[in-house]
Amino acid sequence: MNEYDFEYLIQEDRVHKSVYTDAHLFDLEMERIFGGTWVYVGHDSQVKNPGDFFCTRIGKNPVVLTRHIDGRVKVLYNRCGHRGAMVVRQETGNAKSFHCCYHDWQFATDGELLSVPLKTGYLPDFDLKDPNKGMKSVARVGSYRGFIFANLRADGPDLEEYLGYVKTSFDDLIDRAPEGDVEVSGGIARHSYRGNWKLYLENLCDGLHPNSVHRSSIEAARGQSDATADDGAGEIAVRQMRQNGAPYAFWQNQVGLWAYPNGHAYLGDFHDDEKLVAAMEDPYFQDYISQMYRSYGENRTKEILAVGRWNTNIYPNVSFMSQFRQLRVIQPISVDRTLVLGFCFRLKGAPEHMFKDTIRFANITNSVGSPVLTDDLETYSRIRLGLETVGEEWISTAREIGRDKPDGNGGWQAANGTSELHIRNGFSTWKRLMKENYDRAG
Ligand code: FES
């Protein structure tokens, strides 16, 4: 039987604090949520050529995303079929085969065991073709327009069904490329924080916090002159931080929030400042826009650039945004420690300064030197500390509850951008997966 009463822990308008603090519940999350649904692992462009690989994790499982010699993308458990050592230690690279450091078993890039030294010492029926001796593949791999997900379970919905309507946020990102494709470019910006993994997703669609959490950077940006611009991108930093300080009425009246089945959500764009995005009239973006006109024509370009979404969360481990081509992967380490990997995407066919814009934005918002990110990390840490107090056991998720409306695309539109709809939606999926994946296993 389930040792937790999930109906009790997750209620309509509140959740029990143990879902952020209980180490055993965290272990169950890794089995039933990260091990029980589709999890983002990487992008096609990270494994462009045969032999390319990228090491990541699905919950607690180290895995390797590889492109085999035949062009197939594989996701392998990073574990040797002999005595279980992790095989690939380098994070990314290109290899003809993988070698275990312990007794030198050698594996093909699709995980098949190729050779073992002193083979006759093993049992007489030892067979190199035995999949249990190789690096095993995860149960399922799926890709949506180059964004690769893996699922440790063989049953359940396929990837497109799982993504549902939020796959249009990937379309939004890809459609902004004049050549209709994007690629990961540059390195990985990492940070970790002392707090639970769910806080990160919750915060990325939280329209109530910027005005208070980011006040110091808002005030610093307000003190800058408009002439801070260097080649245009510096100005964007200042304007971004200023816009975090938009009055509450703006977040309530002009910013939307949408949520979808399986825990996904996105926040509407919160910039009325046309310089922040690829504004149609801004000279900084004119050559990009001209390129888009050549690729798609004026009407379609305007349609593409008019999509106004900020962060899209794909439950449980990735969030991305098209306006500045950022993607963040959440890797839970323990109940109170989380690692985040940040990636930048290049729009294929776009002028080079569009990518510089992407890098500038990453530095301003997603790097450890960011004046914005550090505010958020401090907040996660304070939540962790606050939850250690005894007495009150419940956390409210009730903001704007009961005011959501069907959005016509299978999801719900919140009353406004300060709602906690996305948090309630995430926990509704959390509860379902924690129960359902127990039932399946049982
Ligand atoms: Fe890998 Fe022995 S543990 S070869």
CSV table of C-alpha atoms and ligand atoms in Angstrom, one decimal:
chain,number,residue,atom,x,y,z
A,1,MET,CA,0.0,0.0,0.0
A,2,ASN,CA,1.0,3.6,-0.5
A,3,GLU,CA,2.7,4.9,2.7
A,4,TYR,CA,1.5,8.4,2.0
A,5,ASP,CA,-2.0,9.8,1.6
A,6,PHE,CA,-1.6,11.9,-1.5
A,7,GLU,CA,-5.2,13.2,-1.3
A,8,TYR,CA,-4.3,14.6,2.1
A,9,LEU,CA,-1.0,16.1,1.1
A,10,ILE,CA,-2.3,17.8,-2.1
A,11,GLN,CA,-5.5,19.6,-1.5
A,12,GLU,CA,-7.4,22.0,-3.8
A,13,ASP,CA,-6.0,25.2,-2.3
A,14,ARG,CA,-3.0,24.1,-0.3
A,15,VAL,CA,-0.2,21.5,-0.1
A,16,HIS,CA,1.4,19.9,2.9
A,17,LYS,CA,5.0,21.2,3.5
A,18,SER,CA,6.4,17.7,3.4
A,19,VAL,CA,6.2,17.7,-0.4
A,20,TYR,CA,9.1,20.2,-0.2
A,21,THR,CA,11.0,18.8,2.8
A,22,ASP,CA,10.5,15.0,3.1
A,23,ALA,CA,13.5,13.1,1.9
A,24,HIS,CA,11.6,9.8,1.4
A,25,LEU,CA,8.9,11.6,-0.7
A,26,PHE,CA,11.8,13.0,-2.8
A,27,ASP,CA,13.0,9.5,-3.5
A,28,LEU,CA,9.4,8.5,-4.5
A,29,GLU,CA,9.3,11.5,-6.8
A,30,MET,CA,12.4,10.4,-8.5
A,31,GLU,CA,10.9,6.9,-9.1
A,32,ARG,CA,7.3,7.9,-9.9
A,33,ILE,CA,7.6,11.3,-11.6
A,34,PHE,CA,11.1,11.5,-13.1
A,35,GLY,CA,11.0,7.7,-13.6
A,36,GLY,CA,7.4,7.6,-14.6
A,37,THR,CA,6.9,10.2,-17.4
A,38,TRP,CA,8.6,12.0,-20.3
A,39,VAL,CA,11.7,13.9,-19.2
A,40,TYR,CA,13.7,16.3,-21.4
A,41,VAL,CA,17.2,15.0,-22.1
A,42,GLY,CA,18.6,17.3,-24.8
A,43,HIS,CA,18.4,18.7,-28.3
A,44,ASP,CA,19.3,17.1,-31.6
A,45,SER,CA,22.1,19.6,-32.2
A,46,GLN,CA,23.9,18.3,-29.2
A,47,VAL,CA,24.4,15.0,-30.9
A,48,LYS,CA,24.6,16.1,-34.5
A,49,ASN,CA,27.2,13.6,-35.8
A,50,PRO,CA,27.5,9.8,-35.3
A,51,GLY,CA,29.4,9.2,-32.1
A,52,ASP,CA,28.4,12.5,-30.5
A,53,PHE,CA,27.2,12.1,-26.9
A,54,PHE,CA,25.9,14.1,-24.0
A,55,CYS,CA,25.7,12.9,-20.4
A,56,THR,CA,22.8,13.9,-18.3
A,57,ARG,CA,20.4,12.5,-15.7
A,58,ILE,CA,16.8,11.3,-15.5
A,59,GLY,CA,16.0,11.7,-11.8
A,60,LYS,CA,18.8,9.8,-10.1
A,61,ASN,CA,19.8,7.8,-13.2
A,62,PRO,CA,22.8,8.9,-15.1
A,63,VAL,CA,22.1,8.5,-18.8
A,64,VAL,CA,23.9,9.2,-22.1
A,65,LEU,CA,22.2,10.7,-25.1
A,66,THR,CA,24.1,9.4,-28.1
A,67,ARG,CA,23.8,9.3,-31.9
A,68,HIS,CA,24.8,5.9,-33.1
A,69,ILE,CA,26.7,5.2,-36.4
A,70,ASP,CA,23.3,4.5,-38.2
A,71,GLY,CA,22.0,8.0,-37.2
A,72,ARG,CA,19.6,6.8,-34.5
A,73,VAL,CA,19.4,8.8,-31.3
A,74,LYS,CA,19.7,6.6,-28.2
A,75,VAL,CA,19.4,7.3,-24.5
A,76,LEU,CA,21.4,4.7,-22.5
A,77,TYR,CA,21.7,4.1,-18.8
A,78,ASN,CA,25.2,5.2,-18.0
A,79,ARG,CA,26.0,1.9,-16.3
A,80,CYS,CA,28.3,-0.9,-17.2
A,81,GLY,CA,26.7,-4.4,-17.7
A,82,HIS,CA,29.5,-6.0,-15.8
A,83,ARG,CA,29.7,-4.7,-12.2
A,84,GLY,CA,27.7,-1.5,-12.7
A,85,ALA,CA,30.4,1.3,-12.9
A,86,MET,CA,29.4,4.5,-14.6
A,87,VAL,CA,30.9,4.2,-18.1
A,88,VAL,CA,31.0,7.7,-19.6
A,89,ARG,CA,32.5,10.4,-17.4
A,90,GLN,CA,33.1,13.1,-19.9
A,91,GLU,CA,30.0,15.3,-20.2
A,92,THR,CA,30.1,15.7,-24.0
A,93,GLY,CA,32.2,14.6,-26.9
A,94,ASN,CA,32.5,12.2,-29.8
A,95,ALA,CA,33.4,8.6,-29.4
A,96,LYS,CA,33.7,5.5,-31.7
A,97,SER,CA,32.8,3.4,-28.6
A,98,PHE,CA,32.6,3.6,-24.9
A,99,HIS,CA,35.0,1.9,-22.5
A,100,CYS,CA,34.4,1.0,-18.9
A,101,CYS,CA,37.3,2.1,-16.8
A,102,TYR,CA,37.1,-0.9,-14.4
A,103,HIS,CA,37.7,-4.0,-16.5
A,104,ASP,CA,37.7,-2.5,-20.0
A,105,TRP,CA,34.4,-3.8,-21.4
A,106,GLN,CA,33.8,-1.9,-24.6
A,107,PHE,CA,30.4,-0.8,-25.8
A,108,ALA,CA,29.1,0.5,-29.2
A,109,THR,CA,27.4,3.9,-29.2
A,110,ASP,CA,24.0,2.2,-29.2
A,111,GLY,CA,25.0,0.4,-26.0
A,112,GLU,CA,25.7,-3.1,-27.4
A,113,LEU,CA,28.6,-4.9,-25.8
A,114,LEU,CA,31.5,-5.1,-28.3
A,115,SER,CA,34.3,-6.8,-26.5
A,116,VAL,CA,35.5,-8.0,-23.1
A,117,PRO,CA,39.0,-8.9,-22.1
A,118,LEU,CA,39.6,-12.6,-21.0
A,119,LYS,CA,36.1,-13.6,-22.1
A,120,THR,CA,36.6,-17.3,-21.4
A,121,GLY,CA,36.7,-16.5,-17.7
A,122,TYR,CA,33.0,-15.7,-17.7
A,123,LEU,CA,30.3,-18.3,-17.8
A,124,PRO,CA,30.2,-20.6,-20.8
A,125,ASP,CA,27.0,-19.1,-22.1
A,126,PHE,CA,28.4,-15.6,-22.0
A,127,ASP,CA,27.0,-13.8,-25.0
A,128,LEU,CA,28.1,-10.3,-26.2
A,129,LYS,CA,24.7,-9.8,-27.8
A,130,ASP,CA,22.9,-10.3,-24.5
A,131,PRO,CA,21.3,-6.8,-23.9
A,132,ASN,CA,21.7,-7.3,-20.2
A,133,LYS,CA,25.4,-7.2,-20.6
A,134,GLY,CA,25.4,-3.9,-22.6
A,135,MET,CA,24.5,-0.4,-21.6
A,136,LYS,CA,20.8,-0.7,-21.6
A,137,SER,CA,18.5,1.7,-23.5
A,138,VAL,CA,15.8,3.5,-21.6
A,139,ALA,CA,12.3,2.3,-22.4
A,140,ARG,CA,11.3,5.1,-24.8
A,141,VAL,CA,12.8,8.0,-26.6
A,142,GLY,CA,10.7,10.7,-28.4
A,143,SER,CA,11.5,13.9,-30.2
A,144,TYR,CA,9.4,16.9,-31.0
A,145,ARG,CA,11.1,19.0,-33.8
A,146,GLY,CA,14.5,18.2,-32.4
A,147,PHE,CA,13.8,18.4,-28.7
A,148,ILE,CA,14.5,15.0,-27.3
A,149,PHE,CA,12.7,13.4,-24.3
A,150,ALA,CA,13.1,10.0,-22.7
A,151,ASN,CA,10.7,7.9,-20.7
A,152,LEU,CA,11.8,5.1,-18.3
A,153,ARG,CA,8.4,3.5,-18.7
A,154,ALA,CA,7.3,1.6,-21.8
A,155,ASP,CA,3.6,2.4,-21.3
A,156,GLY,CA,1.6,5.6,-21.1
A,157,PRO,CA,1.0,8.4,-23.7
A,158,ASP,CA,3.4,9.0,-26.5
A,159,LEU,CA,5.4,12.2,-26.4
A,160,GLU,CA,3.1,14.4,-28.6
A,161,GLU,CA,0.1,13.4,-26.6
A,162,TYR,CA,2.0,14.1,-23.4
A,163,LEU,CA,3.1,17.6,-24.6
A,164,GLY,CA,-0.4,18.5,-25.9
A,165,TYR,CA,-1.0,22.1,-26.8
A,166,VAL,CA,2.3,23.4,-25.2
A,167,LYS,CA,4.2,21.8,-28.1
A,168,THR,CA,3.2,25.1,-29.8
A,169,SER,CA,5.8,26.8,-27.6
A,170,PHE,CA,8.5,24.7,-29.3
A,171,ASP,CA,6.9,25.8,-32.6
A,172,ASP,CA,7.1,29.4,-31.5
A,173,LEU,CA,10.9,29.0,-30.8
A,174,ILE,CA,11.7,27.2,-34.0
A,175,ASP,CA,9.5,29.3,-36.3
A,176,ARG,CA,11.5,32.4,-35.3
A,177,ALA,CA,14.5,30.9,-37.2
A,178,PRO,CA,14.7,32.1,-40.8
A,179,GLU,CA,15.9,28.6,-41.8
A,180,GLY,CA,13.2,26.9,-39.6
A,181,ASP,CA,15.6,25.3,-37.2
A,182,VAL,CA,17.5,26.0,-34.0
A,183,GLU,CA,20.7,24.7,-32.4
A,184,VAL,CA,22.3,24.7,-29.0
A,185,SER,CA,25.3,27.0,-29.1
A,186,GLY,CA,27.9,28.0,-26.5
A,187,GLY,CA,28.5,26.3,-23.2
A,188,ILE,CA,26.2,25.4,-20.3
A,189,ALA,CA,25.5,27.9,-17.6
A,190,ARG,CA,25.1,26.0,-14.3
A,191,HIS,CA,23.9,27.0,-11.0
A,192,SER,CA,22.6,25.2,-7.9
A,193,TYR,CA,20.5,26.3,-5.0
A,194,ARG,CA,19.5,25.1,-1.6
A,195,GLY,CA,15.9,24.3,-2.2
A,196,ASN,CA,13.4,21.8,-3.6
A,197,TRP,CA,13.3,21.3,-7.4
A,198,LYS,CA,9.6,22.3,-7.7
A,199,LEU,CA,10.3,25.8,-6.5
A,200,TYR,CA,12.1,26.6,-9.8
A,201,LEU,CA,9.2,25.7,-12.1
A,202,GLU,CA,6.8,27.5,-9.8
A,203,ASN,CA,8.9,30.7,-9.9
A,204,LEU,CA,9.4,30.8,-13.7
A,205,CYS,CA,5.6,31.4,-14.2
A,206,ASP,CA,5.1,33.4,-11.1
A,207,GLY,CA,4.0,36.9,-12.1
A,208,LEU,CA,3.6,38.1,-8.6
A,209,HIS,CA,7.2,38.0,-7.4
A,210,PRO,CA,9.3,40.2,-9.8
A,211,ASN,CA,8.2,43.5,-8.3
A,212,SER,CA,9.3,42.5,-4.9
A,213,VAL,CA,12.0,39.9,-5.3
A,214,HIS,CA,13.9,41.8,-7.9
A,215,ARG,CA,13.5,45.3,-6.4
A,216,SER,CA,17.2,46.0,-6.0
A,217,SER,CA,17.9,45.4,-9.6
A,218,ILE,CA,14.8,47.2,-10.7
A,219,GLU,CA,15.9,50.3,-8.8
A,220,ALA,CA,19.5,50.0,-10.1
A,221,ALA,CA,18.1,49.8,-13.7
A,222,ARG,CA,15.8,52.8,-13.1
A,223,GLY,CA,18.9,54.7,-12.0
A,224,GLN,CA,20.7,54.0,-15.4
A,225,SER,CA,20.3,56.4,-18.2
A,226,ASP,CA,18.7,55.3,-21.5
A,227,ALA,CA,22.0,55.8,-23.1
A,228,THR,CA,23.5,52.8,-21.3
A,229,ALA,CA,23.2,50.9,-24.6
A,230,ASP,CA,26.5,49.8,-26.2
A,231,ASP,CA,25.5,47.9,-29.3
A,232,GLY,CA,21.9,47.7,-28.3
A,233,ALA,CA,22.1,44.6,-26.1
A,234,GLY,CA,23.2,46.5,-23.0
A,235,GLU,CA,20.1,48.5,-23.2
A,236,ILE,CA,18.0,45.4,-23.3
A,237,ALA,CA,19.5,44.4,-19.9
A,238,VAL,CA,18.4,47.7,-18.4
A,239,ARG,CA,15.0,47.5,-19.9
A,240,GLN,CA,14.4,43.9,-18.8
A,241,MET,CA,15.2,44.8,-15.2
A,242,ARG,CA,13.0,47.9,-15.3
A,243,GLN,CA,10.2,45.9,-16.7
A,244,ASN,CA,10.3,43.5,-13.8
A,245,GLY,CA,9.2,46.5,-11.8
A,246,ALA,CA,6.0,47.0,-13.8
A,247,PRO,CA,3.1,47.9,-11.4
A,248,TYR,CA,0.9,45.1,-10.0
A,249,ALA,CA,-2.0,46.4,-12.2
A,250,PHE,CA,0.1,45.6,-15.2
A,251,TRP,CA,0.7,42.0,-14.1
A,252,GLN,CA,-3.0,41.7,-13.3
A,253,ASN,CA,-4.4,43.3,-16.5
A,254,GLN,CA,-1.9,42.6,-19.2
A,255,VAL,CA,-0.1,39.4,-18.4
A,256,GLY,CA,-1.7,36.0,-19.0
A,257,LEU,CA,-1.0,32.6,-17.5
A,258,TRP,CA,-2.1,29.3,-19.0
A,259,ALA,CA,-1.9,25.8,-17.7
A,260,TYR,CA,-2.3,22.4,-19.5
A,261,PRO,CA,-2.8,18.7,-18.7
A,262,ASN,CA,0.3,16.9,-17.4
A,263,GLY,CA,1.5,19.9,-15.4
A,264,HIS,CA,2.7,22.2,-18.2
A,265,ALA,CA,2.2,25.9,-18.2
A,266,TYR,CA,3.3,29.2,-19.7
A,267,LEU,CA,3.4,32.8,-18.7
A,268,GLY,CA,2.5,35.5,-21.2
A,269,ASP,CA,5.1,38.0,-22.3
A,270,PHE,CA,5.2,40.8,-19.8
A,271,HIS,CA,6.9,43.5,-21.8
A,272,ASP,CA,5.2,46.4,-23.3
A,273,ASP,CA,8.6,47.8,-24.2
A,274,GLU,CA,9.0,47.0,-27.9
A,275,LYS,CA,12.8,47.1,-27.8
A,276,LEU,CA,13.0,44.0,-25.7
A,277,VAL,CA,11.7,41.7,-28.3
A,278,ALA,CA,12.3,41.6,-32.1
A,279,ALA,CA,10.2,44.7,-32.5
A,280,MET,CA,9.0,45.3,-36.0
A,281,GLU,CA,10.2,48.9,-36.1
A,282,ASP,CA,13.5,48.6,-34.2
A,283,PRO,CA,16.6,49.1,-36.4
A,284,TYR,CA,18.5,46.7,-34.2
A,285,PHE,CA,16.3,43.9,-35.5
A,286,GLN,CA,15.7,45.1,-39.0
A,287,ASP,CA,18.2,42.8,-40.8
A,288,TYR,CA,16.7,39.9,-38.8
A,289,ILE,CA,13.2,40.8,-39.8
A,290,SER,CA,14.2,41.3,-43.4
A,291,GLN,CA,15.7,37.8,-43.4
A,292,MET,CA,12.4,36.5,-41.9
A,293,TYR,CA,10.4,38.3,-44.7
A,294,ARG,CA,12.6,36.6,-47.3
A,295,SER,CA,12.0,33.2,-45.7
A,296,TYR,CA,8.3,33.5,-44.8
A,297,GLY,CA,6.8,36.6,-46.3
A,298,GLU,CA,5.6,39.6,-44.3
A,299,ASN,CA,2.3,38.3,-43.1
A,300,ARG,CA,3.7,35.0,-41.7
A,301,THR,CA,6.6,36.8,-40.1
A,302,LYS,CA,4.3,39.2,-38.3
A,303,GLU,CA,2.2,36.3,-37.2
A,304,ILE,CA,5.3,34.4,-35.9
A,305,LEU,CA,6.8,37.4,-34.0
A,306,ALA,CA,3.4,38.4,-32.5
A,307,VAL,CA,3.3,35.2,-30.3
A,308,GLY,CA,3.8,36.6,-26.8
A,309,ARG,CA,4.9,33.9,-24.5
A,310,TRP,CA,7.5,34.2,-21.8
A,311,ASN,CA,8.6,31.0,-19.9
A,312,THR,CA,7.0,27.7,-20.9
A,313,ASN,CA,7.3,24.9,-18.3
A,314,ILE,CA,7.2,21.3,-19.6
A,315,TYR,CA,6.7,19.3,-16.4
A,316,PRO,CA,8.7,18.0,-14.7
A,317,ASN,CA,12.2,19.2,-15.7
A,318,VAL,CA,12.4,21.9,-18.4
A,319,SER,CA,11.5,25.5,-19.0
A,320,PHE,CA,12.3,27.6,-22.1
A,321,MET,CA,11.5,30.8,-23.8
A,322,SER,CA,11.6,31.9,-27.4
A,323,GLN,CA,12.0,35.7,-27.1
A,324,PHE,CA,15.7,35.2,-26.0
A,325,ARG,CA,16.2,31.5,-26.9
A,326,GLN,CA,16.9,30.2,-23.4
A,327,LEU,CA,16.3,26.7,-22.1
A,328,ARG,CA,16.8,25.6,-18.5
A,329,VAL,CA,16.9,21.9,-17.3
A,330,ILE,CA,16.1,21.1,-13.7
A,331,GLN,CA,18.1,18.3,-12.1
A,332,PRO,CA,17.0,17.5,-8.6
A,333,ILE,CA,19.9,16.4,-6.4
A,334,SER,CA,18.2,15.9,-3.1
A,335,VAL,CA,15.0,17.2,-1.4
A,336,ASP,CA,16.7,20.5,-0.6
A,337,ARG,CA,19.3,20.8,-3.4
A,338,THR,CA,18.8,21.4,-7.1
A,339,LEU,CA,21.0,21.9,-10.1
A,340,VAL,CA,20.0,23.9,-13.1
A,341,LEU,CA,21.6,23.7,-16.5
A,342,GLY,CA,21.1,26.7,-18.9
A,343,PHE,CA,21.4,26.4,-22.6
A,344,CYS,CA,21.3,29.1,-25.4
A,345,PHE,CA,19.8,28.4,-28.8
A,346,ARG,CA,20.9,30.0,-32.1
A,347,LEU,CA,18.3,30.7,-34.7
A,348,LYS,CA,19.6,29.2,-37.9
A,349,GLY,CA,19.8,31.8,-40.7
A,350,ALA,CA,19.5,34.8,-38.3
A,351,PRO,CA,22.2,37.5,-38.2
A,352,GLU,CA,25.0,36.9,-35.7
A,353,HIS,CA,23.9,39.8,-33.4
A,354,MET,CA,20.7,37.9,-32.6
A,355,PHE,CA,22.8,35.2,-30.9
A,356,LYS,CA,24.8,37.9,-29.1
A,357,ASP,CA,21.5,39.1,-27.8
A,358,THR,CA,20.8,35.6,-26.6
A,359,ILE,CA,24.1,35.4,-24.7
A,360,ARG,CA,23.6,38.9,-23.2
A,361,PHE,CA,20.2,37.9,-21.9
A,362,ALA,CA,21.6,34.6,-20.5
A,363,ASN,CA,24.2,36.5,-18.6
A,364,ILE,CA,21.7,39.0,-17.3
A,365,THR,CA,19.1,36.5,-16.2
A,366,ASN,CA,20.5,33.0,-16.0
A,367,SER,CA,24.1,33.2,-15.0
A,368,VAL,CA,25.6,33.2,-11.5
A,369,GLY,CA,26.6,36.8,-12.1
A,370,SER,CA,23.1,37.8,-12.8
A,371,PRO,CA,21.5,40.4,-10.5
A,372,VAL,CA,18.1,38.8,-11.2
A,373,LEU,CA,18.9,35.1,-10.7
A,374,THR,CA,20.7,35.7,-7.4
A,375,ASP,CA,17.5,37.2,-6.0
A,376,ASP,CA,15.6,34.1,-6.9
A,377,LEU,CA,18.1,31.7,-5.4
A,378,GLU,CA,18.0,33.7,-2.2
A,379,THR,CA,14.3,33.3,-2.2
A,380,TYR,CA,14.4,29.5,-2.7
A,381,SER,CA,16.8,29.3,0.2
A,382,ARG,CA,14.5,31.3,2.4
A,383,ILE,CA,11.6,29.1,1.6
A,384,ARG,CA,13.7,26.1,2.6
A,385,LEU,CA,14.6,27.8,5.9
A,386,GLY,CA,11.1,29.0,6.5
A,387,LEU,CA,9.7,25.5,6.0
A,388,GLU,CA,12.0,24.1,8.8
A,389,THR,CA,9.9,25.9,11.4
A,390,VAL,CA,7.4,23.8,13.3
A,391,GLY,CA,3.8,24.7,13.8
A,392,GLU,CA,2.1,25.6,10.5
A,393,GLU,CA,2.1,22.5,8.2
A,394,TRP,CA,0.4,23.9,5.1
A,395,ILE,CA,1.4,26.1,2.1
A,396,SER,CA,-1.3,28.0,0.3
A,397,THR,CA,-1.7,27.6,-3.4
A,398,ALA,CA,-5.0,29.4,-3.5
A,399,ARG,CA,-4.3,32.7,-5.3
A,400,GLU,CA,-7.0,33.4,-7.9
A,401,ILE,CA,-8.4,30.0,-7.4
A,402,GLY,CA,-11.8,29.3,-9.0
A,403,ARG,CA,-11.4,32.1,-11.6
A,404,ASP,CA,-9.7,30.0,-14.3
A,405,LYS,CA,-11.5,29.5,-17.6
A,406,PRO,CA,-11.1,26.9,-20.3
A,407,ASP,CA,-8.8,28.3,-23.0
A,408,GLY,CA,-10.2,26.4,-26.0
A,409,ASN,CA,-7.0,24.4,-26.4
A,410,GLY,CA,-7.6,21.8,-23.8
A,411,GLY,CA,-6.1,23.9,-21.0
A,412,TRP,CA,-7.1,26.7,-18.7
A,413,GLN,CA,-6.4,30.4,-18.7
A,414,ALA,CA,-5.9,32.0,-15.3
A,415,ALA,CA,-7.7,35.1,-14.1
A,416,ASN,CA,-4.4,37.0,-14.5
A,417,GLY,CA,-0.6,36.7,-14.5
A,418,THR,CA,-0.5,36.7,-10.7
A,419,SER,CA,-2.5,33.5,-10.3
A,420,GLU,CA,-1.1,30.3,-8.8
A,421,LEU,CA,-2.9,28.2,-11.4
A,422,HIS,CA,0.4,26.7,-12.7
A,423,ILE,CA,1.3,25.6,-9.1
A,424,ARG,CA,-2.1,23.9,-8.5
A,425,ASN,CA,-1.8,22.4,-12.0
A,426,GLY,CA,1.7,21.0,-11.3
A,427,PHE,CA,0.6,19.5,-8.0
A,428,SER,CA,-2.5,17.9,-9.6
A,429,THR,CA,-0.1,16.1,-12.0
A,430,TRP,CA,2.3,15.4,-9.1
A,431,LYS,CA,-0.5,13.7,-7.2
A,432,ARG,CA,-1.7,11.7,-10.2
A,433,LEU,CA,1.8,10.4,-11.1
A,434,MET,CA,2.6,9.6,-7.5
A,435,LYS,CA,-0.5,7.5,-7.2
A,436,GLU,CA,-0.7,6.1,-10.7
A,437,ASN,CA,2.9,5.0,-11.0
A,438,TYR,CA,2.7,3.3,-7.6
A,439,ASP,CA,-0.4,1.5,-8.8
A,440,ARG,CA,1.4,0.5,-12.1
A,441,ALA,CA,4.4,-0.8,-10.2
A,442,GLY,CA,2.1,-2.6,-7.7
B,1,FES,FE1,32.7,-2.3,-16.1
B,1,FES,FE2,33.8,-4.3,-15.0
B,1,FES,S1,32.5,-2.9,-14.1
B,1,FES,S2,34.1,-3.7,-17.0
